[in-house]
Amino acid sequence: RTRQRPPPRTRRHHPRIMSLRLRDLIRKVRDCKTAAEERAVIARESSAIRESFRNPSESHLIPRNVAKLMFAHMLGYPSHFGQMECVRLTASPGFPEKRIGYLGLMLLLDENTEVTMLVTNSVKNDLTHKNNYVVGLGLCMLGSICSAEMARDVAGEVIELLGHSNSYVRKKAALTATRVVRKVPELAEDFVEASEKLLGDRHHGVLLAACTLATDMCEMNEDICARMRAQVPMLSKVLKSLIYAGKSAEHDIAGHADPFLQVALLRLLRVLGAGDADASDAMSDILAQIASNTDGSKNAGNAILYEAVETIIAIESIGGLRVLAVNILGRFLQNKDNNIRYVALNTLAKVVAIDTQAIQRHRSVIVDCVKDTDVTIRRSALHLVYSLVNAKNITTLASELLEYLDVCDEEFKPELAKKISALALKFSPSKQWYVDSFITLLVRAGQYIDEFECNDFMGLVARTPPLHGYAGRALYRAACEEDAKVSLCSVATWVCGEYSDAMVHAAPIEGEVLTKVRHNDVVKLMTMLLNNSKYEKLNPLIMTALAKIAVRDPNEAANIAPLLSKYETDMDIETQKRAHEYKATFMQPPELREIVFEHMPPPEAPKFIAADTMETLAQKKTQTATLGGFGDLLNFGGDDQTPSSANASGVDLLNDLLSGETTPASVTPAKAAQAVDLLGEMLGGGVPAASSQPRTSSADALADLMSGADIAVSTTPVAKKTVAAPVDILGDLMSSPVVPSPSAGGADPFMNLAPPIQGSPAAAVAAPSAQVDLLDLMGSASPITSAPQATSTGSLLDLMNDAGTAPAPPVASVPTPPAPPAQVYTNGPLSIIFTTSNPNPLDPSETLISAQYVNSGPGVIEQFSLQAAVPKSMTLTMQAASGSTLQPNVPVTQRMTVVNSEHGVKPIAMRLKLGWRDANGQAVDEMATVNRVE
């Protein structure tokens, strides 16, 4: 018997991981215990998907693999390798493949991906497909990731589909048209006619999409909006039918018929009614019906009411309709849902500018929201309260805000303190009330009050003599409290030092807390502040206050002198300087000290303030110059003080000594001249030459004093000159030497505060007579004398030198001679020298600059280039340079013309960008700033 051989053993095919279904992959991922395990599962599946894409025999598995790839993409894993497979699927004839392909495109790609351009042809073919669902797939993809180029290609097909017989296609086409219009706004005109027809569609989905399309087109094109306003009656009719329609299971949500469509219609009406009275009147009735008949117990009703309120606010509505809208928002504020209250507060903030009186009825509810536990509610309520404050309720709201300041979060305190200060100053019912409120604010949140607010307060006190004693005593009581704020003590130091006599002798006013203050008490307060390191930066101000108290009460001079002596060796230069200078005045006659330490003249109120009203802070930060000598009162910089602030501090010291730049009304010119002569005898060691004419101001007298004893004032009247800006003698004294520009009609001594470059021609020509150091002024040095300076039109010395002969009139036909060369830049061997002149005497705003680029080194500078920029108020014209290679000691020239539209107000300034190659071939790039070109 023959033995039968067993059949050959076949190898069983084991399914690979790529055959996993999507639900199996999701189950495996969910079963992972750690993130590393999940990454491993996704990595194995991604590898299997790549192999399947490369195997042509497994093309039938591509839709399944793309679906799994989309799941991995949603988990955050890479899926870029499946983008081309999505493109291939969109070209498949079957609907399931197309559906997966378009879904993959929308999920894995965006409009910036270049692969989307490959789908344009397939999409255009699908838009004309006989199957409406295939057309819907293409429209969905276009509405999701359509780019501007693709939008231009398919715009014609989309317009045709807006008139399709199937409502499903019309809805998708309207949504796609919205995307096309947003990407290419110039195509909006092509969609207007079709969108007008869609607004009359009876299908809710189509009508909702048409409202979205029309709203976008009206917002971006005013002409389209004007054309669409003809549809307002029809839209109002549709909205009315939704309000009074019976219950429909298909569209009913919480008892409201299609609230989404109602919201879309209200938004479109808001855009159409804005700025048009006729359209607003046409929709007023339906808006009133919505506001009155809509139930707000459910969230759907609240959404409709909110959109109705927004529409009423935006259109040209009547007062009664706005009151109805504000009442709805008032009901929202009493809702327990924080989201609804937050929306109500933000909406009320928009209504404040339109109808404040209607919101005032809900003021108590708004103030209660300030104390809410939700931080967003508190912040929104605070901003709304700021807008509600006026002259009638300032006292009530200010007290409530001050109480809230003690318990509010730390993040709110800086803004809240500044707002209280601004509102109190703007709406204060009386100056006494403002003084009390500001001091209370300094006590509670003084660390958040900046220098501007303190300057405003001190200026108000200075301009109100009846409150000198009241404010001083109130500040004294506050500063004596434990752990007083630095800003409070700085204000108290100035007021108590300036008006200590009023604190002691002025009678108390109505409502004041009775406090008997003596000069000795004020000195003790200053001593306590000096001994506390917390107030160390106030020491210069305290020195000034003590010196003035010593003049007000000579009996306290014996107690104050040791304090000044103690701080003559202080490490802070400003404190040391003031202590030394003020102590020196103690050795002078009493009548001199009384004049020197008189009350500072009050600064003028800001120009934007009416004479009969209180100050406002709306523009104060841009008006700091109007504060006069108060601008630097609280600037107590030490060694880290910038040069400009140091100069300002020095000028402020002289302002303190001379009681400001203007002679007080109570001091006659003769008395002022006598005071300055005594000051010169005391400080300069010499007596200026006497003049037969009394000096007209303390500033002129000080100029004669500081310019040397050999300068006499002529008795002949000086001819009037046109000066570009007010002449500030003190600014000239504090600055470095300046050479006046011959082309200017009048020189401004304080315009050039920056010292000239050492070794430059300008520094060589400058007159050394102006170099007067402040410390030398207060010592016993002899007056500085120098050789006379060349006379120049508008020079400062012309105003004070002998003017016995009138200056010769300028000749209009002769150009102004060039100014001395000025070195404006130097870096190693490279130097830049500017020479300015006025080529047109009839136009002083035009300046010709001749630039010289000099190489003082032994090597050659190659590829030299210069670019210049000027401020917006000026125009610059540059000619080509004479060369780009700088040979040793061979200058290269270039001409520039600058037209300064603010000539006489602002000097010419430049920003230079330089580039060259040095002798070693190394490229050098530099930036430089020229603050003044004269």
mmCIF file of N, CA and C in Angstrom, residues 142-241:
data_model
loop_
_atom_site.group_PDB
_atom_site.id
_atom_site.type_symbol
_atom_site.label_atom_id
_atom_site.label_comp_id
_atom_site.label_asym_id
_atom_site.label_seq_id
_atom_site.Cartn_x
_atom_site.Cartn_y
_atom_site.Cartn_z
ATOM 1 N N LEU A 142 -14.017 74.235 0.797
ATOM 2 C CA LEU A 142 -13.707 75.615 0.436
ATOM 3 C C LEU A 142 -14.022 76.571 1.582
ATOM 4 N N GLY A 143 -15.113 76.336 2.266
ATOM 5 C CA GLY A 143 -15.451 77.205 3.390
ATOM 6 C C GLY A 143 -14.522 77.075 4.567
ATOM 7 N N SER A 144 -13.692 75.996 4.594
ATOM 8 C CA SER A 144 -12.792 75.761 5.725
ATOM 9 C C SER A 144 -11.375 76.231 5.456
ATOM 10 N N ILE A 145 -10.789 75.845 4.298
ATOM 11 C CA ILE A 145 -9.362 76.124 4.067
ATOM 12 C C ILE A 145 -9.133 76.826 2.739
ATOM 13 N N CYS A 146 -10.115 77.537 2.243
ATOM 14 C CA CYS A 146 -9.966 78.208 0.946
ATOM 15 C C CYS A 146 -8.981 79.368 1.069
ATOM 16 N N SER A 147 -8.006 79.428 0.162
ATOM 17 C CA SER A 147 -7.051 80.528 0.126
ATOM 18 C C SER A 147 -7.542 81.604 -0.832
ATOM 19 N N ALA A 148 -6.843 82.741 -0.873
ATOM 20 C CA ALA A 148 -7.263 83.841 -1.739
ATOM 21 C C ALA A 148 -7.197 83.438 -3.211
ATOM 22 N N GLU A 149 -6.148 82.717 -3.624
ATOM 23 C CA GLU A 149 -6.028 82.296 -5.014
ATOM 24 C C GLU A 149 -7.139 81.321 -5.382
ATOM 25 N N MET A 150 -7.393 80.369 -4.496
ATOM 26 C CA MET A 150 -8.448 79.402 -4.757
ATOM 27 C C MET A 150 -9.811 80.094 -4.780
ATOM 28 N N ALA A 151 -10.015 81.115 -3.921
ATOM 29 C CA ALA A 151 -11.298 81.825 -3.906
ATOM 30 C C ALA A 151 -11.565 82.501 -5.239
ATOM 31 N N ARG A 152 -10.546 83.093 -5.841
ATOM 32 C CA ARG A 152 -10.747 83.721 -7.151
ATOM 33 C C ARG A 152 -11.099 82.690 -8.222
ATOM 34 N N ASP A 153 -10.541 81.478 -8.113
ATOM 35 C CA ASP A 153 -10.793 80.453 -9.119
ATOM 36 C C ASP A 153 -12.202 79.886 -9.049
ATOM 37 N N VAL A 154 -12.771 79.784 -7.860
ATOM 38 C CA VAL A 154 -14.070 79.106 -7.701
ATOM 39 C C VAL A 154 -15.208 80.087 -7.462
ATOM 40 N N ALA A 155 -14.943 81.421 -7.503
ATOM 41 C CA ALA A 155 -15.989 82.395 -7.186
ATOM 42 C C ALA A 155 -17.182 82.264 -8.126
ATOM 43 N N GLY A 156 -16.931 82.032 -9.413
ATOM 44 C CA GLY A 156 -18.037 81.913 -10.354
ATOM 45 C C GLY A 156 -18.942 80.733 -10.055
ATOM 46 N N GLU A 157 -18.354 79.582 -9.741
ATOM 47 C CA GLU A 157 -19.148 78.400 -9.419
ATOM 48 C C GLU A 157 -19.967 78.613 -8.146
ATOM 49 N N VAL A 158 -19.375 79.302 -7.155
ATOM 50 C CA VAL A 158 -20.092 79.523 -5.896
ATOM 51 C C VAL A 158 -21.299 80.438 -6.128
ATOM 52 N N ILE A 159 -21.133 81.466 -6.968
ATOM 53 C CA ILE A 159 -22.258 82.368 -7.252
ATOM 54 C C ILE A 159 -23.400 81.601 -7.911
ATOM 55 N N GLU A 160 -23.077 80.690 -8.826
ATOM 56 C CA GLU A 160 -24.121 79.895 -9.475
ATOM 57 C C GLU A 160 -24.833 78.988 -8.472
ATOM 58 N N LEU A 161 -24.080 78.427 -7.531
ATOM 59 C CA LEU A 161 -24.685 77.519 -6.558
ATOM 60 C C LEU A 161 -25.562 78.262 -5.556
ATOM 61 N N LEU A 162 -25.398 79.587 -5.422
ATOM 62 C CA LEU A 162 -26.281 80.335 -4.526
ATOM 63 C C LEU A 162 -27.727 80.309 -5.010
ATOM 64 N N GLY A 163 -27.916 80.059 -6.294
ATOM 65 C CA GLY A 163 -29.268 79.942 -6.822
ATOM 66 C C GLY A 163 -29.687 78.518 -7.095
ATOM 67 N N HIS A 164 -29.045 77.536 -6.491
ATOM 68 C CA HIS A 164 -29.355 76.113 -6.699
ATOM 69 C C HIS A 164 -30.752 75.804 -6.173
ATOM 70 N N SER A 165 -31.358 74.812 -6.761
ATOM 71 C CA SER A 165 -32.725 74.450 -6.367
ATOM 72 C C SER A 165 -32.789 73.739 -5.022
ATOM 73 N N ASN A 166 -31.678 73.154 -4.604
ATOM 74 C CA ASN A 166 -31.658 72.409 -3.355
ATOM 75 C C ASN A 166 -31.227 73.335 -2.215
ATOM 76 N N SER A 167 -32.017 73.367 -1.130
ATOM 77 C CA SER A 167 -31.693 74.247 -0.002
ATOM 78 C C SER A 167 -30.391 73.847 0.688
ATOM 79 N N TYR A 168 -30.078 72.547 0.678
ATOM 80 C CA TYR A 168 -28.821 72.089 1.290
ATOM 81 C C TYR A 168 -27.632 72.718 0.573
ATOM 82 N N VAL A 169 -27.674 72.744 -0.748
ATOM 83 C CA VAL A 169 -26.576 73.314 -1.515
ATOM 84 C C VAL A 169 -26.539 74.831 -1.353
ATOM 85 N N ARG A 170 -27.707 75.481 -1.338
ATOM 86 C CA ARG A 170 -27.728 76.938 -1.162
ATOM 87 C C ARG A 170 -27.116 77.350 0.178
ATOM 88 N N LYS A 171 -27.424 76.602 1.233
ATOM 89 C CA LYS A 171 -26.855 76.913 2.543
ATOM 90 C C LYS A 171 -25.334 76.773 2.532
ATOM 91 N N LYS A 172 -24.838 75.644 1.967
ATOM 92 C CA LYS A 172 -23.385 75.458 1.909
ATOM 93 C C LYS A 172 -22.728 76.527 1.036
ATOM 94 N N ALA A 173 -23.388 76.890 -0.052
ATOM 95 C CA ALA A 173 -22.813 77.903 -0.946
ATOM 96 C C ALA A 173 -22.755 79.267 -0.273
ATOM 97 N N ALA A 174 -23.765 79.618 0.533
ATOM 98 C CA ALA A 174 -23.744 80.901 1.239
ATOM 99 C C ALA A 174 -22.602 80.955 2.253
ATOM 100 N N LEU A 175 -22.370 79.861 2.957
ATOM 101 C CA LEU A 175 -21.254 79.822 3.914
ATOM 102 C C LEU A 175 -19.917 79.918 3.191
ATOM 103 N N THR A 176 -19.800 79.232 2.048
ATOM 104 C CA THR A 176 -18.560 79.318 1.268
ATOM 105 C C THR A 176 -18.363 80.725 0.717
ATOM 106 N N ALA A 177 -19.456 81.369 0.295
ATOM 107 C CA ALA A 177 -19.351 82.743 -0.206
ATOM 108 C C ALA A 177 -18.844 83.688 0.875
ATOM 109 N N THR A 178 -19.220 83.441 2.129
ATOM 110 C CA THR A 178 -18.720 84.263 3.229
ATOM 111 C C THR A 178 -17.202 84.162 3.329
ATOM 112 N N ARG A 179 -16.675 82.942 3.173
ATOM 113 C CA ARG A 179 -15.222 82.745 3.208
ATOM 114 C C ARG A 179 -14.553 83.434 2.017
ATOM 115 N N VAL A 180 -15.160 83.340 0.847
ATOM 116 C CA VAL A 180 -14.585 83.959 -0.350
ATOM 117 C C VAL A 180 -14.534 85.470 -0.200
ATOM 118 N N VAL A 181 -15.608 86.067 0.316
ATOM 119 C CA VAL A 181 -15.649 87.527 0.475
ATOM 120 C C VAL A 181 -14.626 87.982 1.497
ATOM 121 N N ARG A 182 -14.422 87.227 2.557
ATOM 122 C CA ARG A 182 -13.430 87.610 3.560
ATOM 123 C C ARG A 182 -12.019 87.537 3.001
ATOM 124 N N LYS A 183 -11.756 86.545 2.146
ATOM 125 C CA LYS A 183 -10.414 86.408 1.581
ATOM 126 C C LYS A 183 -10.165 87.397 0.448
ATOM 127 N N VAL A 184 -11.173 87.679 -0.356
ATOM 128 C CA VAL A 184 -11.026 88.594 -1.485
ATOM 129 C C VAL A 184 -12.160 89.619 -1.407
ATOM 130 N N PRO A 185 -12.002 90.708 -0.644
ATOM 131 C CA PRO A 185 -13.102 91.675 -0.466
ATOM 132 C C PRO A 185 -13.576 92.317 -1.765
ATOM 133 N N GLU A 186 -12.704 92.413 -2.768
ATOM 134 C CA GLU A 186 -13.145 93.060 -4.007
ATOM 135 C C GLU A 186 -14.181 92.239 -4.773
ATOM 136 N N LEU A 187 -14.361 90.973 -4.408
ATOM 137 C CA LEU A 187 -15.386 90.150 -5.052
ATOM 138 C C LEU A 187 -16.754 90.307 -4.410
ATOM 139 N N ALA A 188 -16.876 91.149 -3.367
ATOM 140 C CA ALA A 188 -18.148 91.258 -2.650
ATOM 141 C C ALA A 188 -19.267 91.769 -3.550
ATOM 142 N N GLU A 189 -18.938 92.661 -4.474
ATOM 143 C CA GLU A 189 -19.968 93.210 -5.356
ATOM 144 C C GLU A 189 -20.664 92.124 -6.168
ATOM 145 N N ASP A 190 -19.936 91.060 -6.495
ATOM 146 C CA ASP A 190 -20.520 89.997 -7.328
ATOM 147 C C ASP A 190 -21.555 89.172 -6.570
ATOM 148 N N PHE A 191 -21.532 89.226 -5.242
ATOM 149 C CA PHE A 191 -22.425 88.382 -4.452
ATOM 150 C C PHE A 191 -23.648 89.145 -3.932
ATOM 151 N N VAL A 192 -23.761 90.462 -4.205
ATOM 152 C CA VAL A 192 -24.825 91.260 -3.605
ATOM 153 C C VAL A 192 -26.194 90.797 -4.098
ATOM 154 N N GLU A 193 -26.352 90.660 -5.397
ATOM 155 C CA GLU A 193 -27.656 90.306 -5.948
ATOM 156 C C GLU A 193 -28.120 88.945 -5.454
ATOM 157 N N ALA A 194 -27.208 87.982 -5.443
ATOM 158 C CA ALA A 194 -27.586 86.643 -4.988
ATOM 159 C C ALA A 194 -27.931 86.634 -3.505
ATOM 160 N N SER A 195 -27.192 87.412 -2.704
ATOM 161 C CA SER A 195 -27.475 87.440 -1.270
ATOM 162 C C SER A 195 -28.815 88.105 -0.975
ATOM 163 N N GLU A 196 -29.207 89.108 -1.768
ATOM 164 C CA GLU A 196 -30.513 89.733 -1.572
ATOM 165 C C GLU A 196 -31.647 88.735 -1.812
ATOM 166 N N LYS A 197 -31.472 87.874 -2.783
ATOM 167 C CA LYS A 197 -32.486 86.855 -3.026
ATOM 168 C C LYS A 197 -32.528 85.843 -1.890
ATOM 169 N N LEU A 198 -31.363 85.504 -1.348
ATOM 170 C CA LEU A 198 -31.332 84.517 -0.261
ATOM 171 C C LEU A 198 -31.989 85.058 1.006
ATOM 172 N N LEU A 199 -31.982 86.385 1.208
ATOM 173 C CA LEU A 199 -32.601 86.938 2.411
ATOM 174 C C LEU A 199 -34.113 86.737 2.434
ATOM 175 N N GLY A 200 -34.689 86.421 1.289
ATOM 176 C CA GLY A 200 -36.116 86.123 1.242
ATOM 177 C C GLY A 200 -36.416 84.639 1.236
ATOM 178 N N ASP A 201 -35.404 83.805 1.456
ATOM 179 C CA ASP A 201 -35.601 82.354 1.459
ATOM 180 C C ASP A 201 -36.395 81.939 2.700
ATOM 181 N N ARG A 202 -37.222 80.919 2.537
ATOM 182 C CA ARG A 202 -38.040 80.459 3.642
ATOM 183 C C ARG A 202 -37.332 79.403 4.486
ATOM 184 N N HIS A 203 -36.255 78.835 3.981
ATOM 185 C CA HIS A 203 -35.516 77.825 4.741
ATOM 186 C C HIS A 203 -34.652 78.518 5.793
ATOM 187 N N HIS A 204 -34.783 78.085 7.035
ATOM 188 C CA HIS A 204 -34.070 78.766 8.124
ATOM 189 C C HIS A 204 -32.555 78.669 7.977
ATOM 190 N N GLY A 205 -32.083 77.510 7.558
ATOM 191 C CA GLY A 205 -30.631 77.357 7.402
ATOM 192 C C GLY A 205 -30.080 78.264 6.324
ATOM 193 N N VAL A 206 -30.757 78.358 5.204
ATOM 194 C CA VAL A 206 -30.319 79.248 4.129
ATOM 195 C C VAL A 206 -30.385 80.703 4.583
ATOM 196 N N LEU A 207 -31.461 81.075 5.265
ATOM 197 C CA LEU A 207 -31.611 82.450 5.732
ATOM 198 C C LEU A 207 -30.530 82.810 6.753
ATOM 199 N N LEU A 208 -30.180 81.886 7.630
ATOM 200 C CA LEU A 208 -29.113 82.138 8.609
ATOM 201 C C LEU A 208 -27.781 82.369 7.915
ATOM 202 N N ALA A 209 -27.453 81.519 6.926
ATOM 203 C CA ALA A 209 -26.200 81.701 6.182
ATOM 204 C C ALA A 209 -26.226 82.993 5.380
ATOM 205 N N ALA A 210 -27.387 83.345 4.807
ATOM 206 C CA ALA A 210 -27.481 84.585 4.028
ATOM 207 C C ALA A 210 -27.288 85.809 4.916
ATOM 208 N N CYS A 211 -27.800 85.785 6.157
ATOM 209 C CA CYS A 211 -27.593 86.908 7.088
ATOM 210 C C CYS A 211 -26.115 87.076 7.423
ATOM 211 N N THR A 212 -25.418 85.966 7.609
ATOM 212 C CA THR A 212 -23.979 86.045 7.888
ATOM 213 C C THR A 212 -23.228 86.647 6.710
ATOM 214 N N LEU A 213 -23.586 86.211 5.485
ATOM 215 C CA LEU A 213 -22.928 86.750 4.292
ATOM 216 C C LEU A 213 -23.225 88.239 4.137
ATOM 217 N N ALA A 214 -24.475 88.641 4.298
ATOM 218 C CA ALA A 214 -24.830 90.053 4.134
ATOM 219 C C ALA A 214 -24.176 90.924 5.198
ATOM 220 N N THR A 215 -24.081 90.438 6.431
ATOM 221 C CA THR A 215 -23.448 91.215 7.506
ATOM 222 C C THR A 215 -21.992 91.491 7.195
ATOM 223 N N ASP A 216 -21.269 90.464 6.721
ATOM 224 C CA ASP A 216 -19.859 90.655 6.398
ATOM 225 C C ASP A 216 -19.678 91.637 5.250
ATOM 226 N N MET A 217 -20.505 91.539 4.235
ATOM 227 C CA MET A 217 -20.358 92.450 3.093
ATOM 228 C C MET A 217 -20.690 93.884 3.484
ATOM 229 N N CYS A 218 -21.704 94.085 4.322
ATOM 230 C CA CYS A 218 -22.066 95.446 4.738
ATOM 231 C C CYS A 218 -20.992 96.066 5.620
ATOM 232 N N GLU A 219 -20.319 95.266 6.430
ATOM 233 C CA GLU A 219 -19.276 95.798 7.315
ATOM 234 C C GLU A 219 -18.041 96.233 6.542
ATOM 235 N N MET A 220 -17.767 95.576 5.423
ATOM 236 C CA MET A 220 -16.549 95.903 4.690
ATOM 237 C C MET A 220 -16.781 96.883 3.536
ATOM 238 N N ASN A 221 -18.030 97.182 3.176
ATOM 239 C CA ASN A 221 -18.290 98.067 2.047
ATOM 240 C C ASN A 221 -19.524 98.916 2.360
ATOM 241 N N GLU A 222 -19.350 100.212 2.458
ATOM 242 C CA GLU A 222 -20.451 101.104 2.797
ATOM 243 C C GLU A 222 -21.473 101.199 1.668
ATOM 244 N N ASP A 223 -21.022 101.089 0.424
ATOM 245 C CA ASP A 223 -21.964 101.139 -0.696
ATOM 246 C C ASP A 223 -22.914 99.942 -0.667
ATOM 247 N N ILE A 224 -22.377 98.774 -0.358
ATOM 248 C CA ILE A 224 -23.230 97.590 -0.249
ATOM 249 C C ILE A 224 -24.211 97.755 0.902
ATOM 250 N N CYS A 225 -23.738 98.352 2.019
ATOM 251 C CA CYS A 225 -24.615 98.559 3.173
ATOM 252 C C CYS A 225 -25.770 99.492 2.812
ATOM 253 N N ALA A 226 -25.483 100.554 2.056
ATOM 254 C CA ALA A 226 -26.548 101.477 1.649
ATOM 255 C C ALA A 226 -27.569 100.776 0.748
ATOM 256 N N ARG A 227 -27.099 99.875 -0.099
ATOM 257 C CA ARG A 227 -28.016 99.134 -0.973
ATOM 258 C C ARG A 227 -28.843 98.127 -0.176
ATOM 259 N N MET A 228 -28.224 97.524 0.819
ATOM 260 C CA MET A 228 -28.912 96.507 1.614
ATOM 261 C C MET A 228 -29.973 97.108 2.544
ATOM 262 N N ARG A 229 -29.912 98.418 2.809
ATOM 263 C CA ARG A 229 -30.887 99.014 3.725
ATOM 264 C C ARG A 229 -32.319 98.921 3.183
ATOM 265 N N ALA A 230 -32.444 98.670 1.890
ATOM 266 C CA ALA A 230 -33.777 98.481 1.329
ATOM 267 C C ALA A 230 -34.426 97.187 1.823
ATOM 268 N N GLN A 231 -33.636 96.281 2.381
ATOM 269 C CA GLN A 231 -34.149 95.004 2.863
ATOM 270 C C GLN A 231 -34.611 95.068 4.320
ATOM 271 N N VAL A 232 -34.492 96.242 4.988
ATOM 272 C CA VAL A 232 -34.838 96.340 6.406
ATOM 273 C C VAL A 232 -36.305 96.006 6.661
ATOM 274 N N PRO A 233 -37.270 96.507 5.897
ATOM 275 C CA PRO A 233 -38.664 96.117 6.170
ATOM 276 C C PRO A 233 -38.907 94.617 6.055
ATOM 277 N N MET A 234 -38.295 93.979 5.061
ATOM 278 C CA MET A 234 -38.485 92.538 4.912
ATOM 279 C C MET A 234 -37.851 91.781 6.077
ATOM 280 N N LEU A 235 -36.668 92.214 6.498
ATOM 281 C CA LEU A 235 -36.009 91.554 7.630
ATOM 282 C C LEU A 235 -36.817 91.741 8.907
ATOM 283 N N SER A 236 -37.395 92.922 9.099
ATOM 284 C CA SER A 236 -38.234 93.145 10.281
ATOM 285 C C SER A 236 -39.469 92.237 10.245
ATOM 286 N N LYS A 237 -39.993 92.032 9.070
ATOM 287 C CA LYS A 237 -41.157 91.152 8.931
ATOM 288 C C LYS A 237 -40.795 89.713 9.277
ATOM 289 N N VAL A 238 -39.634 89.257 8.806
ATOM 290 C CA VAL A 238 -39.181 87.897 9.133
ATOM 291 C C VAL A 238 -38.972 87.749 10.635
ATOM 292 N N LEU A 239 -38.380 88.759 11.239
ATOM 293 C CA LEU A 239 -38.131 88.709 12.676
ATOM 294 C C LEU A 239 -39.442 88.701 13.460
ATOM 295 N N LYS A 240 -40.399 89.451 13.005
ATOM 296 C CA LYS A 240 -41.700 89.475 13.683
ATOM 297 C C LYS A 240 -42.394 88.125 13.576
ATOM 298 N N SER A 241 -42.274 87.474 12.414
ATOM 299 C CA SER A 241 -42.888 86.150 12.255
ATOM 300 C C SER A 241 -42.249 85.124 13.183
#
